[in-house]
PDB file of C-alpha atoms and ligand atoms in Angstrom:
ATOM      1  CA  UNK S   1     107.166  82.156  79.367  1.00  0.00           C
ATOM      2  CA  UNK S   2     104.063  84.742  79.317  1.00  0.00           C
ATOM      3  CA  UNK S   3     105.669  88.424  80.232  1.00  0.00           C
ATOM      4  CA  UNK S   4     104.043  90.749  83.043  1.00  0.00           C
ATOM      5  CA  UNK S   5     105.225  94.049  84.922  1.00  0.00           C
ATOM      6  CA  UNK S   6     104.396  96.615  87.352  1.00  0.00           C
ATOM      7  CA  UNK S   7     104.653 100.209  85.977  1.00  0.00           C
ATOM      8  CA  UNK S   8     105.178 103.058  87.972  1.00  0.00           C
ATOM      9  CA  UNK S   9     107.351 105.952  88.772  1.00  0.00           C
ATOM     10  CA  UNK S  10     109.216 105.424  91.309  1.00  0.00           C
ATOM     11  CA  UNK S  11     109.370 101.957  91.111  1.00  0.00           C
ATOM     12  CA  UNK S  12     112.071 100.542  93.014  1.00  0.00           C
ATOM     13  CA  UNK S  13     110.295 100.225  96.203  1.00  0.00           C
ATOM     14  CA  UNK S  14     107.799  97.911  94.675  1.00  0.00           C
ATOM     15  CA  UNK S  15     106.943  94.308  96.400  1.00  0.00           C
ATOM     16  CA  UNK S  16     105.056  93.226  93.412  1.00  0.00           C
ATOM     17  CA  UNK S  17     107.738  91.534  91.580  1.00  0.00           C
ATOM     18  CA  UNK S  18     108.254  89.347  94.803  1.00  0.00           C
ATOM     19  CA  UNK S  19     104.595  88.532  95.390  1.00  0.00           C
ATOM     20  CA  UNK S  20     103.951  87.397  91.781  1.00  0.00           C
ATOM     21  CA  UNK S  21     107.059  85.520  91.281  1.00  0.00           C
ATOM     22  CA  UNK S  22     105.780  83.588  94.502  1.00  0.00           C
ATOM     23  CA  UNK S  23     102.081  83.160  93.225  1.00  0.00           C
ATOM     24  CA  UNK S  24     103.312  81.643  89.777  1.00  0.00           C
ATOM     25  CA  UNK S  25     105.894  79.100  91.818  1.00  0.00           C
ATOM     26  CA  UNK S  26     102.663  78.215  93.961  1.00  0.00           C
ATOM     27  CA  UNK S  27     100.115  77.822  91.085  1.00  0.00           C
ATOM     28  CA  UNK S  28     102.899  76.652  88.567  1.00  0.00           C
ATOM     29  CA  UNK S  29     102.461  79.217  86.282  1.00  0.00           C
ATOM     30  CA  UNK S  30     105.163  80.068  83.573  1.00  0.00           C
ATOM     31  CA  UNK S  31     105.228  83.461  83.468  1.00  0.00           C
ATOM     32  CA  UNK S  32     107.913  86.472  84.308  1.00  0.00           C
ATOM     33  CA  UNK S  33     106.926  89.550  86.250  1.00  0.00           C
ATOM     34  CA  UNK S  34     109.241  92.436  85.827  1.00  0.00           C
ATOM     35  CA  UNK S  35     109.303  95.953  87.176  1.00  0.00           C
ATOM     36  CA  UNK S  36     108.967  99.209  84.806  1.00  0.00           C
ATOM     37  CA  UNK S  37     110.188 102.493  85.716  1.00  0.00           C
ATOM     38  CA  UNK S  38     108.194 104.913  82.949  1.00  0.00           C
ATOM     39  CA  UNK S  39     109.279 108.568  82.859  1.00  0.00           C
ATOM     40  CA  UNK S  40     106.437 111.292  83.571  1.00  0.00           C
ATOM     41  CA  UNK S  41     104.780 111.694  80.421  1.00  0.00           C
ATOM     42  CA  UNK S  42     105.964 108.557  79.092  1.00  0.00           C
ATOM     43  CA  UNK S  43     103.357 106.033  80.522  1.00  0.00           C
ATOM     44  CA  UNK S  44     101.575 105.275  77.069  1.00  0.00           C
ATOM     45  CA  UNK S  45     104.669 104.985  75.433  1.00  0.00           C
ATOM     46  CA  UNK S  46     105.936 102.416  77.970  1.00  0.00           C
ATOM     47  CA  UNK S  47     102.567 100.372  77.733  1.00  0.00           C
ATOM     48  CA  UNK S  48     102.599 100.460  74.206  1.00  0.00           C
ATOM     49  CA  UNK S  49     106.622  99.092  73.742  1.00  0.00           C
ATOM     50  CA  UNK S  50     105.840  96.550  76.503  1.00  0.00           C
ATOM     51  CA  UNK S  51     102.599  94.998  74.776  1.00  0.00           C
ATOM     52  CA  UNK S  52     104.135  95.005  71.595  1.00  0.00           C
ATOM     53  CA  UNK S  53     107.000  92.883  72.937  1.00  0.00           C
ATOM     54  CA  UNK S  54     104.465  90.403  73.236  1.00  0.00           C
ATOM     55  CA  UNK S  55     103.799  91.462  77.210  1.00  0.00           C
ATOM     56  CA  UNK S  56     100.388  90.065  78.357  1.00  0.00           C
ATOM     57  CA  UNK S  57      99.641  92.122  81.469  1.00  0.00           C
ATOM     58  CA  UNK S  58     100.750  94.936  83.871  1.00  0.00           C
ATOM     59  CA  UNK S  59     100.280  96.283  87.101  1.00  0.00           C
ATOM     60  CA  UNK S  60      99.878 100.230  87.348  1.00  0.00           C
ATOM     61  CA  UNK S  61     100.899 102.332  90.343  1.00  0.00           C
ATOM     62  CA  UNK S  62     101.600 105.952  91.163  1.00  0.00           C
ATOM     63  CA  UNK S  63     101.422 108.301  89.397  1.00  0.00           C
ATOM     64  CA  UNK S  64      99.836 106.262  86.257  1.00  0.00           C
ATOM     65  CA  UNK S  65      96.599 104.742  87.636  1.00  0.00           C
ATOM     66  CA  UNK S  66      94.576 107.816  86.143  1.00  0.00           C
ATOM     67  CA  UNK S  67      96.446 107.566  82.838  1.00  0.00           C
ATOM     68  CA  UNK S  68      95.576 103.905  82.492  1.00  0.00           C
ATOM     69  CA  UNK S  69      91.892 104.607  82.577  1.00  0.00           C
ATOM     70  CA  UNK S  70      92.475 106.241  79.033  1.00  0.00           C
ATOM     71  CA  UNK S  71      94.395 103.654  77.739  1.00  0.00           C
ATOM     72  CA  UNK S  72      92.242 100.862  78.264  1.00  0.00           C
ATOM     73  CA  UNK S  73      89.597  99.657  75.364  1.00  0.00           C
ATOM     74  CA  UNK S  74      87.449  98.642  77.955  1.00  0.00           C
ATOM     75  CA  UNK S  75      86.947  99.009  81.745  1.00  0.00           C
ATOM     76  CA  UNK S  76      85.308  96.867  84.637  1.00  0.00           C
ATOM     77  CA  UNK S  77      82.520  98.626  86.390  1.00  0.00           C
ATOM     78  CA  UNK S  78      84.453  98.958  89.437  1.00  0.00           C
ATOM     79  CA  UNK S  79      87.528 100.493  87.375  1.00  0.00           C
ATOM     80  CA  UNK S  80      85.291 102.917  85.804  1.00  0.00           C
ATOM     81  CA  UNK S  81      83.570 104.113  89.216  1.00  0.00           C
ATOM     82  CA  UNK S  82      87.076 104.344  90.822  1.00  0.00           C
ATOM     83  CA  UNK S  83      88.509 106.068  87.808  1.00  0.00           C
ATOM     84  CA  UNK S  84      91.520 104.591  88.594  1.00  0.00           C
ATOM     85  CA  UNK S  85      93.122 101.324  87.130  1.00  0.00           C
ATOM     86  CA  UNK S  86      95.523  98.903  88.691  1.00  0.00           C
ATOM     87  CA  UNK S  87      95.547  96.141  86.508  1.00  0.00           C
ATOM     88  CA  UNK S  88      95.893  96.113  82.593  1.00  0.00           C
ATOM     89  CA  UNK S  89      95.069  93.152  80.403  1.00  0.00           C
ATOM     90  CA  UNK S  90      96.448  92.586  76.870  1.00  0.00           C
ATOM     91  CA  UNK S  91      94.456  90.039  74.526  1.00  0.00           C
ATOM     92  CA  UNK S  92      92.675  89.540  70.987  1.00  0.00           C
ATOM     93  CA  UNK S  93      89.922  91.920  72.391  1.00  0.00           C
ATOM     94  CA  UNK S  94      92.374  94.585  73.365  1.00  0.00           C
ATOM     95  CA  UNK S  95      93.153  96.274  76.725  1.00  0.00           C
ATOM     96  CA  UNK S  96      91.262  95.832  79.615  1.00  0.00           C
ATOM     97  CA  UNK S  97      91.384  97.624  82.776  1.00  0.00           C
ATOM     98  CA  UNK S  98      90.416  96.762  85.983  1.00  0.00           C
ATOM     99  CA  UNK S  99      91.134  97.803  89.693  1.00  0.00           C
ATOM    100  CA  UNK S 100      91.577  95.342  92.138  1.00  0.00           C
ATOM    101  CA  UNK S 101      92.529  97.342  94.849  1.00  0.00           C
ATOM    102  CA  UNK S 102      88.860  97.768  96.725  1.00  0.00           C
ATOM    103  CA  UNK S 103      88.282  93.538  96.178  1.00  0.00           C
ATOM    104  CA  UNK S 104      91.624  93.438  97.874  1.00  0.00           C
ATOM    105  CA  UNK S 105      90.886  95.282 100.508  1.00  0.00           C
ATOM    106  CA  UNK S 106      87.333  93.283 101.158  1.00  0.00           C
ATOM    107  CA  UNK S 107      89.014  90.011 101.044  1.00  0.00           C
ATOM    108  CA  UNK S 108      91.644  91.022 103.348  1.00  0.00           C
ATOM    109  CA  UNK S 109      89.066  91.927 105.868  1.00  0.00           C
ATOM    110  CA  UNK S 110      86.504  89.235 105.306  1.00  0.00           C
ATOM    111  CA  UNK S 111      88.614  86.476 104.438  1.00  0.00           C
ATOM    112  CA  UNK S 112      92.121  86.618 106.146  1.00  0.00           C
ATOM    113  CA  UNK S 113      90.926  88.550 109.193  1.00  0.00           C
ATOM    114  CA  UNK S 114      87.506  86.912 109.205  1.00  0.00           C
ATOM    115  CA  UNK S 115      85.379  90.044 109.807  1.00  0.00           C
ATOM    116  CA  UNK S 116      82.252  90.420 107.665  1.00  0.00           C
ATOM    117  CA  UNK S 117      81.268  93.710 106.520  1.00  0.00           C
ATOM    118  CA  UNK S 118      77.721  93.383 106.006  1.00  0.00           C
ATOM    119  CA  UNK S 119      75.320  95.425 108.448  1.00  0.00           C
ATOM    120  CA  UNK S 120      78.304  97.107 109.688  1.00  0.00           C
ATOM    121  CA  UNK S 121      79.203 100.893 110.393  1.00  0.00           C
ATOM    122  CA  UNK S 122      82.100 101.661 108.388  1.00  0.00           C
ATOM    123  CA  UNK S 123      84.101 104.998 108.415  1.00  0.00           C
ATOM    124  CA  UNK S 124      86.130 105.426 105.349  1.00  0.00           C
ATOM    125  CA  UNK S 125      89.027 108.120 106.231  1.00  0.00           C
ATOM    126  CA  UNK S 126      90.444 109.922 103.341  1.00  0.00           C
ATOM    127  CA  UNK S 127      88.664 111.011  99.759  1.00  0.00           C
ATOM    128  CA  UNK S 128      92.090 110.745  97.643  1.00  0.00           C
ATOM    129  CA  UNK S 129      92.576 108.407  94.578  1.00  0.00           C
ATOM    130  CA  UNK S 130      92.831 105.408  97.360  1.00  0.00           C
ATOM    131  CA  UNK S 131      89.600 106.239  98.717  1.00  0.00           C
ATOM    132  CA  UNK S 132      87.821 106.065  95.493  1.00  0.00           C
ATOM    133  CA  UNK S 133      89.148 102.887  94.330  1.00  0.00           C
ATOM    134  CA  UNK S 134      87.938 101.125  97.542  1.00  0.00           C
ATOM    135  CA  UNK S 135      84.284 102.841  97.821  1.00  0.00           C
ATOM    136  CA  UNK S 136      82.163 100.726  95.676  1.00  0.00           C
ATOM    137  CA  UNK S 137      83.610  97.014  96.499  1.00  0.00           C
ATOM    138  CA  UNK S 138      82.500  98.098 100.335  1.00  0.00           C
ATOM    139  CA  UNK S 139      79.133  99.230  99.492  1.00  0.00           C
ATOM    140  CA  UNK S 140      78.425  95.976  97.235  1.00  0.00           C
ATOM    141  CA  UNK S 141      79.054  93.892 101.014  1.00  0.00           C
ATOM    142  CA  UNK S 142      76.107  95.986 102.216  1.00  0.00           C
ATOM    143  CA  UNK S 143      77.398  97.959 105.232  1.00  0.00           C
ATOM    144  CA  UNK S 144      74.542  99.387 107.664  1.00  0.00           C
ATOM    145  CA  UNK S 145      76.025 102.560 106.702  1.00  0.00           C
ATOM    146  CA  UNK S 146      79.478 103.922 105.272  1.00  0.00           C
ATOM    147  CA  UNK S 147      80.827 107.797 106.348  1.00  0.00           C
ATOM    148  CA  UNK S 148      83.613 109.169 104.223  1.00  0.00           C
ATOM    149  CA  UNK S 149      85.412 111.886 106.062  1.00  0.00           C
ATOM    150  CA  UNK S 150      88.083 114.009 105.007  1.00  0.00           C
ATOM    151  CA  UNK S 151      90.367 116.870 105.938  1.00  0.00           C
ATOM    152  CA  UNK S 152      88.906 118.902 103.073  1.00  0.00           C
ATOM    153  CA  UNK S 153      84.943 117.862 103.452  1.00  0.00           C
ATOM    154  CA  UNK S 154      84.122 119.091  99.923  1.00  0.00           C
ATOM    155  CA  UNK S 155      86.141 116.455  98.568  1.00  0.00           C
ATOM    156  CA  UNK S 156      84.433 113.969 100.713  1.00  0.00           C
ATOM    157  CA  UNK S 157      81.129 115.091  99.321  1.00  0.00           C
ATOM    158  CA  UNK S 158      82.380 115.054  95.741  1.00  0.00           C
ATOM    159  CA  UNK S 159      83.688 111.687  95.863  1.00  0.00           C
ATOM    160  CA  UNK S 160      80.078 109.927  97.357  1.00  0.00           C
ATOM    161  CA  UNK S 161      78.312 111.748  94.460  1.00  0.00           C
ATOM    162  CA  UNK S 162      78.837 109.458  92.209  1.00  0.00           C
ATOM    163  CA  UNK S 163      77.886 106.177  94.550  1.00  0.00           C
ATOM    164  CA  UNK S 164      74.838 107.761  95.804  1.00  0.00           C
ATOM    165  CA  UNK S 165      72.372 105.076  94.506  1.00  0.00           C
ATOM    166  CA  UNK S 166      74.862 102.680  95.656  1.00  0.00           C
ATOM    167  CA  UNK S 167      74.280 102.417  99.569  1.00  0.00           C
ATOM    168  CA  UNK S 168      73.740 104.007 102.879  1.00  0.00           C
ATOM    169  CA  UNK S 169      76.252 106.575 102.290  1.00  0.00           C
ATOM    170  CA  UNK S 170      77.230 110.047 104.176  1.00  0.00           C
ATOM    171  CA  UNK S 171      80.163 112.417 103.700  1.00  0.00           C
ATOM    172  CA  UNK S 172      81.417 115.488 105.762  1.00  0.00           C
ATOM    173  CA  UNK S 173      84.312 116.381 107.644  1.00  0.00           C
ATOM    174  CA  UNK S 174      86.258 115.014 111.012  1.00  0.00           C
ATOM    175  CA  UNK S 175      84.000 117.183 113.250  1.00  0.00           C
ATOM    176  CA  UNK S 176      80.912 114.849 111.608  1.00  0.00           C
ATOM    177  CA  UNK S 177      82.505 111.919 113.480  1.00  0.00           C
ATOM    178  CA  UNK S 178      81.614 113.057 116.952  1.00  0.00           C
ATOM    179  CA  UNK S 179      79.473 110.799 119.361  1.00  0.00           C
ATOM    180  CA  UNK S 180      79.912 107.973 116.546  1.00  0.00           C
ATOM    181  CA  UNK S 181      81.241 104.574 116.583  1.00  0.00           C
ATOM    182  CA  UNK S 182      82.168 102.424 114.013  1.00  0.00           C
ATOM    183  CA  UNK S 183      82.647  98.894 113.523  1.00  0.00           C
ATOM    184  CA  UNK S 184      85.305  99.291 110.902  1.00  0.00           C
ATOM    185  CA  UNK S 185      87.343 102.099 110.593  1.00  0.00           C
ATOM    186  CA  UNK S 186      89.822 102.180 107.399  1.00  0.00           C
ATOM    187  CA  UNK S 187      92.389 104.790 106.737  1.00  0.00           C
ATOM    188  CA  UNK S 188      92.637 105.369 102.861  1.00  0.00           C
ATOM    189  CA  UNK S 189      94.764 109.292 103.842  1.00  0.00           C
ATOM    190  CA  UNK S 190      98.167 109.535 103.013  1.00  0.00           C
ATOM    191  CA  UNK S 191      98.893 110.894 106.751  1.00  0.00           C
ATOM    192  CA  UNK S 192     100.468 107.989 107.960  1.00  0.00           C
ATOM    193  CA  UNK S 193     103.548 108.211 105.447  1.00  0.00           C
ATOM    194  CA  UNK S 194     104.296 111.831 106.639  1.00  0.00           C
ATOM    195  CA  UNK S 195     104.032 110.189 110.516  1.00  0.00           C
ATOM    196  CA  UNK S 196     101.143 112.560 110.866  1.00  0.00           C
ATOM    197  CA  UNK S 197      98.221 111.485 113.405  1.00  0.00           C
ATOM    198  CA  UNK S 198      94.175 112.011 112.443  1.00  0.00           C
ATOM    199  CA  UNK S 199      91.751 113.932 114.638  1.00  0.00           C
ATOM    200  CA  UNK S 200      89.778 111.008 115.249  1.00  0.00           C
ATOM    201  CA  UNK S 201      88.043 111.224 118.782  1.00  0.00           C
ATOM    202  CA  UNK S 202      88.632 108.062 121.175  1.00  0.00           C
ATOM    203  CA  UNK S 203      85.634 107.268 121.576  1.00  0.00           C
ATOM    204  CA  UNK S 204      84.756 106.523 117.889  1.00  0.00           C
ATOM    205  CA  UNK S 205      86.566 103.109 118.553  1.00  0.00           C
ATOM    206  CA  UNK S 206      84.820 100.280 120.424  1.00  0.00           C
ATOM    207  CA  UNK S 207      86.164  97.164 121.876  1.00  0.00           C
ATOM    208  CA  UNK S 208      85.042  94.997 118.921  1.00  0.00           C
ATOM    209  CA  UNK S 209      86.107  97.663 116.272  1.00  0.00           C
ATOM    210  CA  UNK S 210      88.619  97.159 113.429  1.00  0.00           C
ATOM    211  CA  UNK S 211      90.913  99.352 112.531  1.00  0.00           C
ATOM    212  CA  UNK S 212      92.423  98.901 109.379  1.00  0.00           C
ATOM    213  CA  UNK S 213      95.366 101.531 107.665  1.00  0.00           C
ATOM    214  CA  UNK S 214      95.587 100.794 104.329  1.00  0.00           C
ATOM    215  CA  UNK S 215      99.390 102.085 104.740  1.00  0.00           C
ATOM    216  CA  UNK S 216     101.936  99.312 105.504  1.00  0.00           C
ATOM    217  CA  UNK S 217     105.684  99.681 106.493  1.00  0.00           C
ATOM    218  CA  UNK S 218     107.986  98.438 109.648  1.00  0.00           C
ATOM    219  CA  UNK S 219     106.058  98.493 112.660  1.00  0.00           C
ATOM    220  CA  UNK S 220     102.597  99.939 113.793  1.00  0.00           C
ATOM    221  CA  UNK S 221     101.626 103.380 111.689  1.00  0.00           C
ATOM    222  CA  UNK S 222     100.256 106.327 113.673  1.00  0.00           C
ATOM    223  CA  UNK S 223      97.098 105.321 112.726  1.00  0.00           C
ATOM    224  CA  UNK S 224      97.476 102.091 114.090  1.00  0.00           C
ATOM    225  CA  UNK S 225      99.405 103.322 117.051  1.00  0.00           C
ATOM    226  CA  UNK S 226      95.973 105.747 117.815  1.00  0.00           C
ATOM    227  CA  UNK S 227      93.476 103.038 117.394  1.00  0.00           C
ATOM    228  CA  UNK S 228      95.244 100.516 119.931  1.00  0.00           C
ATOM    229  CA  UNK S 229      95.468 103.533 122.563  1.00  0.00           C
ATOM    230  CA  UNK S 230      91.643 104.122 121.895  1.00  0.00           C
ATOM    231  CA  UNK S 231      91.016 100.625 122.496  1.00  0.00           C
ATOM    232  CA  UNK S 232      90.123  98.828 119.203  1.00  0.00           C
ATOM    233  CA  UNK S 233      90.124  95.223 119.506  1.00  0.00           C
ATOM    234  CA  UNK S 234      91.622  94.492 115.809  1.00  0.00           C
ATOM    235  CA  UNK S 235      94.301  96.676 114.247  1.00  0.00           C
ATOM    236  CA  UNK S 236      95.969  96.086 111.112  1.00  0.00           C
ATOM    237  CA  UNK S 237      98.133  97.428 108.292  1.00  0.00           C
ATOM    238  CA  UNK S 238      97.836  97.039 104.830  1.00  0.00           C
ATOM    239  CA  UNK S 239     100.152  94.142 103.707  1.00  0.00           C
ATOM    240  CA  UNK S 240      97.306  91.949 103.561  1.00  0.00           C
ATOM    241  CA  UNK S 241      95.642  94.053 101.112  1.00  0.00           C
ATOM    242  CA  UNK S 242      98.569  94.611  99.089  1.00  0.00           C
ATOM    243  CA  UNK S 243      98.958  90.785  98.521  1.00  0.00           C
ATOM    244  CA  UNK S 244      95.399  90.367  98.137  1.00  0.00           C
ATOM    245  CA  UNK S 245      94.630  93.055  95.392  1.00  0.00           C
ATOM    246  CA  UNK S 246      97.982  91.309  93.631  1.00  0.00           C
ATOM    247  CA  UNK S 247      96.000  87.653  93.788  1.00  0.00           C
ATOM    248  CA  UNK S 248      92.873  89.404  92.138  1.00  0.00           C
ATOM    249  CA  UNK S 249      94.941  90.893  89.473  1.00  0.00           C
ATOM    250  CA  UNK S 250      96.877  87.219  89.007  1.00  0.00           C
ATOM    251  CA  UNK S 251      93.512  85.650  89.062  1.00  0.00           C
ATOM    252  CA  UNK S 252      92.670  88.112  86.337  1.00  0.00           C
ATOM    253  CA  UNK S 253      95.336  87.489  84.021  1.00  0.00           C
ATOM    254  CA  UNK S 254      95.923  83.272  84.730  1.00  0.00           C
ATOM    255  CA  UNK S 255      92.377  82.087  85.871  1.00  0.00           C
ATOM    256  CA  UNK S 256      93.606  80.442  89.096  1.00  0.00           C
ATOM    257  CA  UNK S 257      93.427  81.865  92.700  1.00  0.00           C
ATOM    258  CA  UNK S 258      96.499  82.044  94.734  1.00  0.00           C
ATOM    259  CA  UNK S 259      96.691  81.395  98.356  1.00  0.00           C
ATOM    260  CA  UNK S 260      97.670  84.872  99.851  1.00  0.00           C
ATOM    261  CA  UNK S 261      98.381  83.626 103.313  1.00  0.00           C
ATOM    262  CA  UNK S 262     102.243  82.283 102.581  1.00  0.00           C
ATOM    263  CA  UNK S 263     103.075  85.100 100.910  1.00  0.00           C
ATOM    264  CA  UNK S 264     101.701  87.623 103.339  1.00  0.00           C
ATOM    265  CA  UNK S 265     104.113  85.408 105.887  1.00  0.00           C
ATOM    266  CA  UNK S 266     107.119  85.848 103.336  1.00  0.00           C
ATOM    267  CA  UNK S 267     106.600  89.267 103.314  1.00  0.00           C
ATOM    268  CA  UNK S 268     106.613  89.821 107.183  1.00  0.00           C
ATOM    269  CA  UNK S 269     109.617  87.351 107.172  1.00  0.00           C
ATOM    270  CA  UNK S 270     111.337  89.869 105.016  1.00  0.00           C
ATOM    271  CA  UNK S 271     110.699  92.790 106.668  1.00  0.00           C
ATOM    272  CA  UNK S 272     112.532  91.054 109.986  1.00  0.00           C
TER     273      UNK S 272
HETATM  274  P1  LIG H 301      95.935 109.111  97.407  1.00  0.00           P
HETATM  275  O1  LIG H 301      95.704 108.831  95.878  1.00  0.00           O
HETATM  276  O2  LIG H 301      96.963 108.248  97.878  1.00  0.00           O
HETATM  277  O3  LIG H 301      94.802 109.029  97.826  1.00  0.00           O
HETATM  278  P2  LIG H 301      95.693 112.174  97.319  1.00  0.00           P
HETATM  279  O4  LIG H 301      94.631 112.097  96.352  1.00  0.00           O
HETATM  280  O5  LIG H 301      96.623 112.847  97.722  1.00  0.00           O
HETATM  281  O6  LIG H 301      96.439 110.828  97.168  1.00  0.00           O
HETATM  282  O7  LIG H 301      94.718 111.934  98.525  1.00  0.00           O
HETATM  283  C1  LIG H 301      95.400 111.975  99.759  1.00  0.00           C
HETATM  284  C2  LIG H 301      94.335 112.084 101.147  1.00  0.00           C
HETATM  285  O8  LIG H 301      94.967 111.817 102.336  1.00  0.00           O
HETATM  286  C3  LIG H 301      93.508 113.020 101.212  1.00  0.00           C
HETATM  287  O9  LIG H 301      92.193 112.504 101.611  1.00  0.00           O
HETATM  288  C4  LIG H 301      93.825 114.216 101.879  1.00  0.00           C
HETATM  289  O10 LIG H 301      92.937 114.808 102.618  1.00  0.00           O
HETATM  290  P3  LIG H 301      93.076 116.319 101.502  1.00  0.00           P
HETATM  291  O11 LIG H 301      91.766 115.982 100.723  1.00  0.00           O
HETATM  292  O12 LIG H 301      92.002 117.163 102.856  1.00  0.00           O
HETATM  293  O13 LIG H 301      94.193 117.050 101.157  1.00  0.00           O
HETATM  294  C5  LIG H 301      94.650 112.792 103.207  1.00  0.00           C
HETATM  295  N1  LIG H 301      95.687 113.676 103.959  1.00  0.00           N
HETATM  296  C6  LIG H 301      96.965 113.640 103.691  1.00  0.00           C
HETATM  297  N2  LIG H 301      97.659 114.037 104.777  1.00  0.00           N
HETATM  298  C7  LIG H 301      96.625 114.344 105.646  1.00  0.00           C
HETATM  299  C8  LIG H 301      96.796 114.626 107.099  1.00  0.00           C
HETATM  300  N3  LIG H 301      97.925 114.979 107.472  1.00  0.00           N
HETATM  301  N4  LIG H 301      95.821 114.394 108.031  1.00  0.00           N
HETATM  302  C9  LIG H 301      94.596 114.301 107.256  1.00  0.00           C
HETATM  303  N5  LIG H 301      94.211 113.641 106.052  1.00  0.00           N
HETATM  304  C10 LIG H 301      95.608 113.745 105.093  1.00  0.00           C
END
């Protein structure tokens, strides 16, 4: 039985063991998947212990995604540009660090929701670690343009600087949204967790817009409520992304791509 785990602090809220156990059953993989709480400052020790005991891979979550960059011997390009790692794989060639958050988001939008990002006008809200992790995979889909806005505009400017040669990109504050409409609006801020609304003009949503909140939980987030009230035609939380990023990690480890839909349905049923 190959051993995997998710490592973070706190970790009790994680759905990853449930998701990966479901993937393993579905794909007939002989593996276990646990949750590890590492003390702050004790991340590299906890990883070394897990690896020494024969662990094959880890998912890394808050607050260790940046520490995990330092631990890896090799980084995928998307992890390098995100400067954050959510997946580690241990094998003969050492420790590989990857970041599957962005591809998880892109898959959820394009495959599950069936909405292409090509030639679309995208608004990415937020400039923290979550936004940084998804920027390159979004750009790789070839949107018409991508505007990154943040409460602190300087952080949005700094974020896009590293991606400048990758597509039609701009950055600013919420005021820069005025009189613009977007096909896809993505909330990558932590505002939903505090129950807070974002200062978005109602006319930035169109009837065929997709409003995607990367946060998830019971019921609609404030961003989803706002998007619905402003007439956005498609509104979703980030549960699908959670499962899709897990599927990409699973693929990196096992070489098999699980079907995400039954697992999303299982999680929704468990929330009821
Ligand atoms: P994460 O790694 O989750 O992205 P972070 O680096 O702390 O966490 O970033 C949080 C993001 O949410 C930032 O873009 C933050 O805006 P600032 O850079 O201006 O702080 C944004 N954010 C948090 N609360 C917000 C709120 N109430 N309104 C708007 N933006 C908010």
